[in-house]
CSV table of C-alpha atoms in Angstrom, one decimal:
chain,number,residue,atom,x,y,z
A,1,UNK,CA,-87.8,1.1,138.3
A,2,UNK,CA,-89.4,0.8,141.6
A,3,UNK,CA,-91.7,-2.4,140.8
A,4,UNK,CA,-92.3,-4.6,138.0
A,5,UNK,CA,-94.4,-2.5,134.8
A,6,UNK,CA,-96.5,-4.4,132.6
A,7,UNK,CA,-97.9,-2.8,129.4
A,8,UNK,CA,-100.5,-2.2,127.5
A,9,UNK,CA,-102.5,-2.7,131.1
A,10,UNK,CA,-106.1,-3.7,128.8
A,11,UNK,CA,-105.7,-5.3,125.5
A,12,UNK,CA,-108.7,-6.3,123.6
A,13,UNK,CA,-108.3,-8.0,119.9
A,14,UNK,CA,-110.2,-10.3,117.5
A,15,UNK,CA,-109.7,-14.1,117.5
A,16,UNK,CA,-107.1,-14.8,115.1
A,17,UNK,CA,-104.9,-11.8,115.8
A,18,UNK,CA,-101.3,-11.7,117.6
A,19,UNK,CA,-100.4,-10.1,120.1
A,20,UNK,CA,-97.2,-8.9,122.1
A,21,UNK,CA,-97.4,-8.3,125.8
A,22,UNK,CA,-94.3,-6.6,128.1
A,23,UNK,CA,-92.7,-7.1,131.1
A,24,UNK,CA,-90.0,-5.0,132.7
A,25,UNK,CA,-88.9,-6.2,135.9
A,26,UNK,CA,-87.4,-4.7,139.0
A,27,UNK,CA,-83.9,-3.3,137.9
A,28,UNK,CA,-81.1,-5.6,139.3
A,29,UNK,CA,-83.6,-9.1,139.0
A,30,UNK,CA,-81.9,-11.8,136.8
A,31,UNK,CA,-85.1,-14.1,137.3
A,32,UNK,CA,-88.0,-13.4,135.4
A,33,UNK,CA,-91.2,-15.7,135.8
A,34,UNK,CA,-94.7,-15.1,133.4
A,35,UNK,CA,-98.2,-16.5,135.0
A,36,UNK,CA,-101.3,-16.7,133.7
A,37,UNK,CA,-104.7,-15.9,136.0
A,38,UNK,CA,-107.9,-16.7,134.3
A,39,UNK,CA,-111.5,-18.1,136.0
A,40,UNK,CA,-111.4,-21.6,135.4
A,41,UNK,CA,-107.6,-22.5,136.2
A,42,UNK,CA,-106.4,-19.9,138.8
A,43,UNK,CA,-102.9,-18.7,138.4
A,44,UNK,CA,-100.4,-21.2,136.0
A,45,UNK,CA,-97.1,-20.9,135.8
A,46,UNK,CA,-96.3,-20.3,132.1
A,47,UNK,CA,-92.3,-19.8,131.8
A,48,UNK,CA,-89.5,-18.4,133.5
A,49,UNK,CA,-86.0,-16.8,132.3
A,50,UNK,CA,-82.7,-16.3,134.0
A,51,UNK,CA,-80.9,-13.7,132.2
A,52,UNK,CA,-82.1,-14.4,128.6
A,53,UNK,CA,-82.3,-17.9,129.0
A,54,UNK,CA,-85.6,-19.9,129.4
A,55,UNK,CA,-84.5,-22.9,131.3
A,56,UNK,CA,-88.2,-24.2,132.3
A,57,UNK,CA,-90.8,-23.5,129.0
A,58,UNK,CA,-93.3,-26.2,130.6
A,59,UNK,CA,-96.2,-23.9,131.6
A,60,UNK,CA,-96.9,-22.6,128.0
A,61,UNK,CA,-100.2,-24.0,127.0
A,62,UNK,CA,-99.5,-24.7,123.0
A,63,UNK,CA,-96.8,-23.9,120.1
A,64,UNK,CA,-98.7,-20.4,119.7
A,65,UNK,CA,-97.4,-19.1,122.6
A,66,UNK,CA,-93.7,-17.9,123.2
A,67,UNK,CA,-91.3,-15.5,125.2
A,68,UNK,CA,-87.7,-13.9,125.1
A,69,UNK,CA,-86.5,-12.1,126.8
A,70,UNK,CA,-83.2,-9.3,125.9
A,71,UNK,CA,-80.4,-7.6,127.5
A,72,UNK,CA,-81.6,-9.7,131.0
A,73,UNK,CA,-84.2,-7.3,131.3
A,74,UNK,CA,-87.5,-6.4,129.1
A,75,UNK,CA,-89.7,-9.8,128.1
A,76,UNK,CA,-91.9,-10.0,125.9
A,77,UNK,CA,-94.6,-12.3,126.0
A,78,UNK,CA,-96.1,-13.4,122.2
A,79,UNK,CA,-99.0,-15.1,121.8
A,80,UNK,CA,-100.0,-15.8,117.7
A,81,UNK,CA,-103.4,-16.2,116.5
A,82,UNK,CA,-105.0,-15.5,119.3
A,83,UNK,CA,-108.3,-17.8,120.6
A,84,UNK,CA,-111.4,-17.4,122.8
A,85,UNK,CA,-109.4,-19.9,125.6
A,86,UNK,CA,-107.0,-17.0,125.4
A,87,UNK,CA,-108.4,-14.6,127.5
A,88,UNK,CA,-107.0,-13.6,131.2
A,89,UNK,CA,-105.0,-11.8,132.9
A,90,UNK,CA,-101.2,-11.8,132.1
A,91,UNK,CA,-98.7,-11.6,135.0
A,92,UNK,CA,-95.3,-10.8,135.2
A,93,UNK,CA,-93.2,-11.6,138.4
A,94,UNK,CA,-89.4,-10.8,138.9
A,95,UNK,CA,-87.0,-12.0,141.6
A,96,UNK,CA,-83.5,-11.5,142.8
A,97,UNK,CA,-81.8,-14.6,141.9
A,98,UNK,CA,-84.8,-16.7,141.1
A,99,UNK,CA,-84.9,-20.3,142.8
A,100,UNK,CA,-85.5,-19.4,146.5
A,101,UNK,CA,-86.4,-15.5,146.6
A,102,UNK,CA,-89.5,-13.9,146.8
A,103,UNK,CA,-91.0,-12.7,143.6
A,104,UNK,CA,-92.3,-9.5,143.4
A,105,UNK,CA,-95.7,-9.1,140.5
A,106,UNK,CA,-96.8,-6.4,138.2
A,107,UNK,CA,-100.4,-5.4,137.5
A,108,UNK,CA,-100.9,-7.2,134.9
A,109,UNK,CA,-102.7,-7.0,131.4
A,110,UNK,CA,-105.7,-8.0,130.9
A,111,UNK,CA,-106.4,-9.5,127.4
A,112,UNK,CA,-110.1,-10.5,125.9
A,113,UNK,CA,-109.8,-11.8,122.5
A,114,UNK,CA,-113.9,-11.9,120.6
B,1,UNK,CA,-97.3,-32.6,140.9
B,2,UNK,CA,-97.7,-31.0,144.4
B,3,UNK,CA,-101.0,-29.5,145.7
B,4,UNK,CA,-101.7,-26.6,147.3
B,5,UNK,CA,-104.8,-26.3,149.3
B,6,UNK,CA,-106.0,-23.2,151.1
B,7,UNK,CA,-109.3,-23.1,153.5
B,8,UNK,CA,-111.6,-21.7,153.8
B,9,UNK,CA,-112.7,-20.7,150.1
B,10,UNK,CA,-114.7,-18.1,151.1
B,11,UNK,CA,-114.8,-16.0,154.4
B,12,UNK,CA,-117.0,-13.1,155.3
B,13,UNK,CA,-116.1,-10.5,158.6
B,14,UNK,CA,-117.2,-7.9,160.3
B,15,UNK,CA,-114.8,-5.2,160.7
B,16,UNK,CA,-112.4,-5.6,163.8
B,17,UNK,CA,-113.0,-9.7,163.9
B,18,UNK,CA,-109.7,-11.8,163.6
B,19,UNK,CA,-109.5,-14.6,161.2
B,20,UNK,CA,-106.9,-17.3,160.1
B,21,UNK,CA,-106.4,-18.5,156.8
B,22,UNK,CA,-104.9,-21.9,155.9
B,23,UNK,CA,-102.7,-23.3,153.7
B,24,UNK,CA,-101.6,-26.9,153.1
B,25,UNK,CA,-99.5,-28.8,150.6
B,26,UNK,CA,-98.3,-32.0,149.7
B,27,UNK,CA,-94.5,-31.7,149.3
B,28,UNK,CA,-91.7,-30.6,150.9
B,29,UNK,CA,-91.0,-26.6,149.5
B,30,UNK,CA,-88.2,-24.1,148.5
B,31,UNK,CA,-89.9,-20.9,149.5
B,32,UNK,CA,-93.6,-20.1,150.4
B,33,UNK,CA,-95.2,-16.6,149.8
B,34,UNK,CA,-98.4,-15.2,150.8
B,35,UNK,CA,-99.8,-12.7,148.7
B,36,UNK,CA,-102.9,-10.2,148.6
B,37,UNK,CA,-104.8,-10.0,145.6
B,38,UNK,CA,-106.2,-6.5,145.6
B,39,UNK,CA,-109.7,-5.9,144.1
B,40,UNK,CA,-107.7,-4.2,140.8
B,41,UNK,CA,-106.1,-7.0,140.6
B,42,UNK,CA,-102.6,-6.5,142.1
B,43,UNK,CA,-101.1,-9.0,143.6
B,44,UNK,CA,-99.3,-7.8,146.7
B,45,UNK,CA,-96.7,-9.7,148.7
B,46,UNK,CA,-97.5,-10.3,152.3
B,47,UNK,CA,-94.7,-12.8,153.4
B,48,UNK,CA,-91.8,-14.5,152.2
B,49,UNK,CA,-91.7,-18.0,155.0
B,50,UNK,CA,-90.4,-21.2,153.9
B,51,UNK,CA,-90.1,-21.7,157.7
B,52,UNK,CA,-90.7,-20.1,161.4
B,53,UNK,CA,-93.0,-17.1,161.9
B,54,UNK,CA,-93.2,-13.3,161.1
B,55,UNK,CA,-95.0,-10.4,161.3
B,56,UNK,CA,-95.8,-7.5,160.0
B,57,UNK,CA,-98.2,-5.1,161.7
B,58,UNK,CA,-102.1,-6.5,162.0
B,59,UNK,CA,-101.0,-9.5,159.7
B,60,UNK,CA,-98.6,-12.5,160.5
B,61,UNK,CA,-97.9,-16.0,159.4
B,62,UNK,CA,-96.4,-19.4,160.4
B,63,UNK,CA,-95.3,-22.4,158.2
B,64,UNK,CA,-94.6,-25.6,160.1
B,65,UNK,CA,-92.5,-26.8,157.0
B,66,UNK,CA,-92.2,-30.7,158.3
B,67,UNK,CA,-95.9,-30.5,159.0
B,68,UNK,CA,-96.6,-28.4,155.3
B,69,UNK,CA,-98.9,-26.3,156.3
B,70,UNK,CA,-98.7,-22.8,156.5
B,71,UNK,CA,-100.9,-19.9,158.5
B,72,UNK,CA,-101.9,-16.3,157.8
B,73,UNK,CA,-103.5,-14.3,160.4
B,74,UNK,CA,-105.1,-11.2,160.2
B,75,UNK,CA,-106.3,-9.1,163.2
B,76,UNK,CA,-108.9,-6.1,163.4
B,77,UNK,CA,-109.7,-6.7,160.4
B,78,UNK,CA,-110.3,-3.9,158.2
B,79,UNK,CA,-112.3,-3.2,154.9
B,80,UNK,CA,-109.4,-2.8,153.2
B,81,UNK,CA,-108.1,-6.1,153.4
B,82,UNK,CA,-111.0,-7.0,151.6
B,83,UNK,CA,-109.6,-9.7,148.3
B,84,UNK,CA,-108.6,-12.5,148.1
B,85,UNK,CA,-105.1,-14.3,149.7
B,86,UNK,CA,-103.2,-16.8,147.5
B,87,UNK,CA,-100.5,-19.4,148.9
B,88,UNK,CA,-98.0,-20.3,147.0
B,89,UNK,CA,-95.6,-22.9,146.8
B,90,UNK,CA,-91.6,-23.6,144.9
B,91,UNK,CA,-90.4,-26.9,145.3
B,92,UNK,CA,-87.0,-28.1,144.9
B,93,UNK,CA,-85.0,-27.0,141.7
B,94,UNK,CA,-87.9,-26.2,139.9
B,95,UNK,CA,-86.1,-22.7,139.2
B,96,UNK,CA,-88.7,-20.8,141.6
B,97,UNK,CA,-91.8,-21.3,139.8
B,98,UNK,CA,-94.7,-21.0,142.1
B,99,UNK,CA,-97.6,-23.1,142.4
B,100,UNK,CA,-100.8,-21.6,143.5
B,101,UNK,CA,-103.4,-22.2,146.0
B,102,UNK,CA,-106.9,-21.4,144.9
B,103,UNK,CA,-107.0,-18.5,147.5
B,104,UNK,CA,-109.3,-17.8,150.5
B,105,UNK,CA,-111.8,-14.7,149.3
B,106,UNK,CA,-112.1,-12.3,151.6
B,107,UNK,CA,-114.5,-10.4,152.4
B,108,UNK,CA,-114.3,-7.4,155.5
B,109,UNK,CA,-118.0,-5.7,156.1
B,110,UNK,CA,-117.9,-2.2,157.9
């Protein structure tokens, strides 16, 4: 596609529930990279893939988060019993090669868990 | 870890002023971006410069890499580049992950 798509773009659930957010990046990008934006901490890093392979996990804030990522393309980004702390925006970035390229962001989704 | 600090926090024009935004860090760096955050939320690439100076229309940028520090200028300001402007920094075989300035919020009155 044209730019990096992000869906559902609004997700709202109940604390407790999981849920599944997706990332398709610009056709041709090996690197894939998943940030988090929320008010109190800015944007994190959260974990990036090249090809299918998650090389650097370190952002992701606990064991109820994780991420794959198929074919080199389409991630998925799972978080499982889903709290409060939770809530944010969800950003997806793809590059070229990854270490030393300018990524390019999707619009996000925009989870609030109650 | 490395920091990235961006002045001023908060920065309020009147259409057609100039401005300069800042951006320091403590590290040598990989690759620095600027980016516009749009006021949907998009976050919209401005500038790929590890190094050197570019431009691109009302809006340009210099990093001095050995000094680390990094400059965004916008001129005639307009109401649409109303948001706020993130820095952001990859160090050295980290795999490209960026690190984030707070961001300078931006505000252009007509």
């Amino acid at each position: 596609g044209a730019g990096v798509s992000q869906s559902p773009s609004n997700k709202v659930t109940e604390k407790g529930k999981d849920v599944e957010l997706r990332c398709d990046p610009i056709s041709g990008h090996t690197a894939l990279y998943w940030y988090r934006q929320s008010l109190g901490q800015g944007l994190e890093f959260l974990i990036y893939f090249q090809g299918n392979s998650a090389p650097d996990k370190s952002g992701l804030p606990s064991d109820r988060f994780s991420a794959e990522r198929t074919g080199g393309s389409v991630s998925t980004l799972t978080i499982q019993r889903t709290q409060q702390e939770d809530s944010a925006v969800y950003l997806c970035a793809s590059s070229l090669y990854g270490q030393g390229q300018a990524q390019y962001f999707g619009p996000g989704t925009r989870l609030l868990v109650l | 870890g490395i920091q990235v600090e961006q002045s001023p926090p908060d920065l309020i024009l009147q259409e057609g002023a100039n401005s300069t935004l800042r951006c320091n860090f403590s590290d040598s760096v990989n690759n620095l971006q600027w980016f516009h955050q749009n006021p949907w939320g998009q976050l919209i690439n401005l500038f790929y410069i590890p190094s050197g100076t570019k431009q691109n229309g009302r809006l340009s940028a210099t990093t001095v890499a050995t000094e680390r520090y990094s400059l965004l200028y916008i001129s005639s300001s307009q109401t649409t580049d109303s948001g706020v402007y993130f820095c952001a920094v990859e160090t050295h075989n980290q795999g490209g992950k960026l690190i984030f300035g707070q961001g300078t919020e931006l505000s252009v009155k007509p």
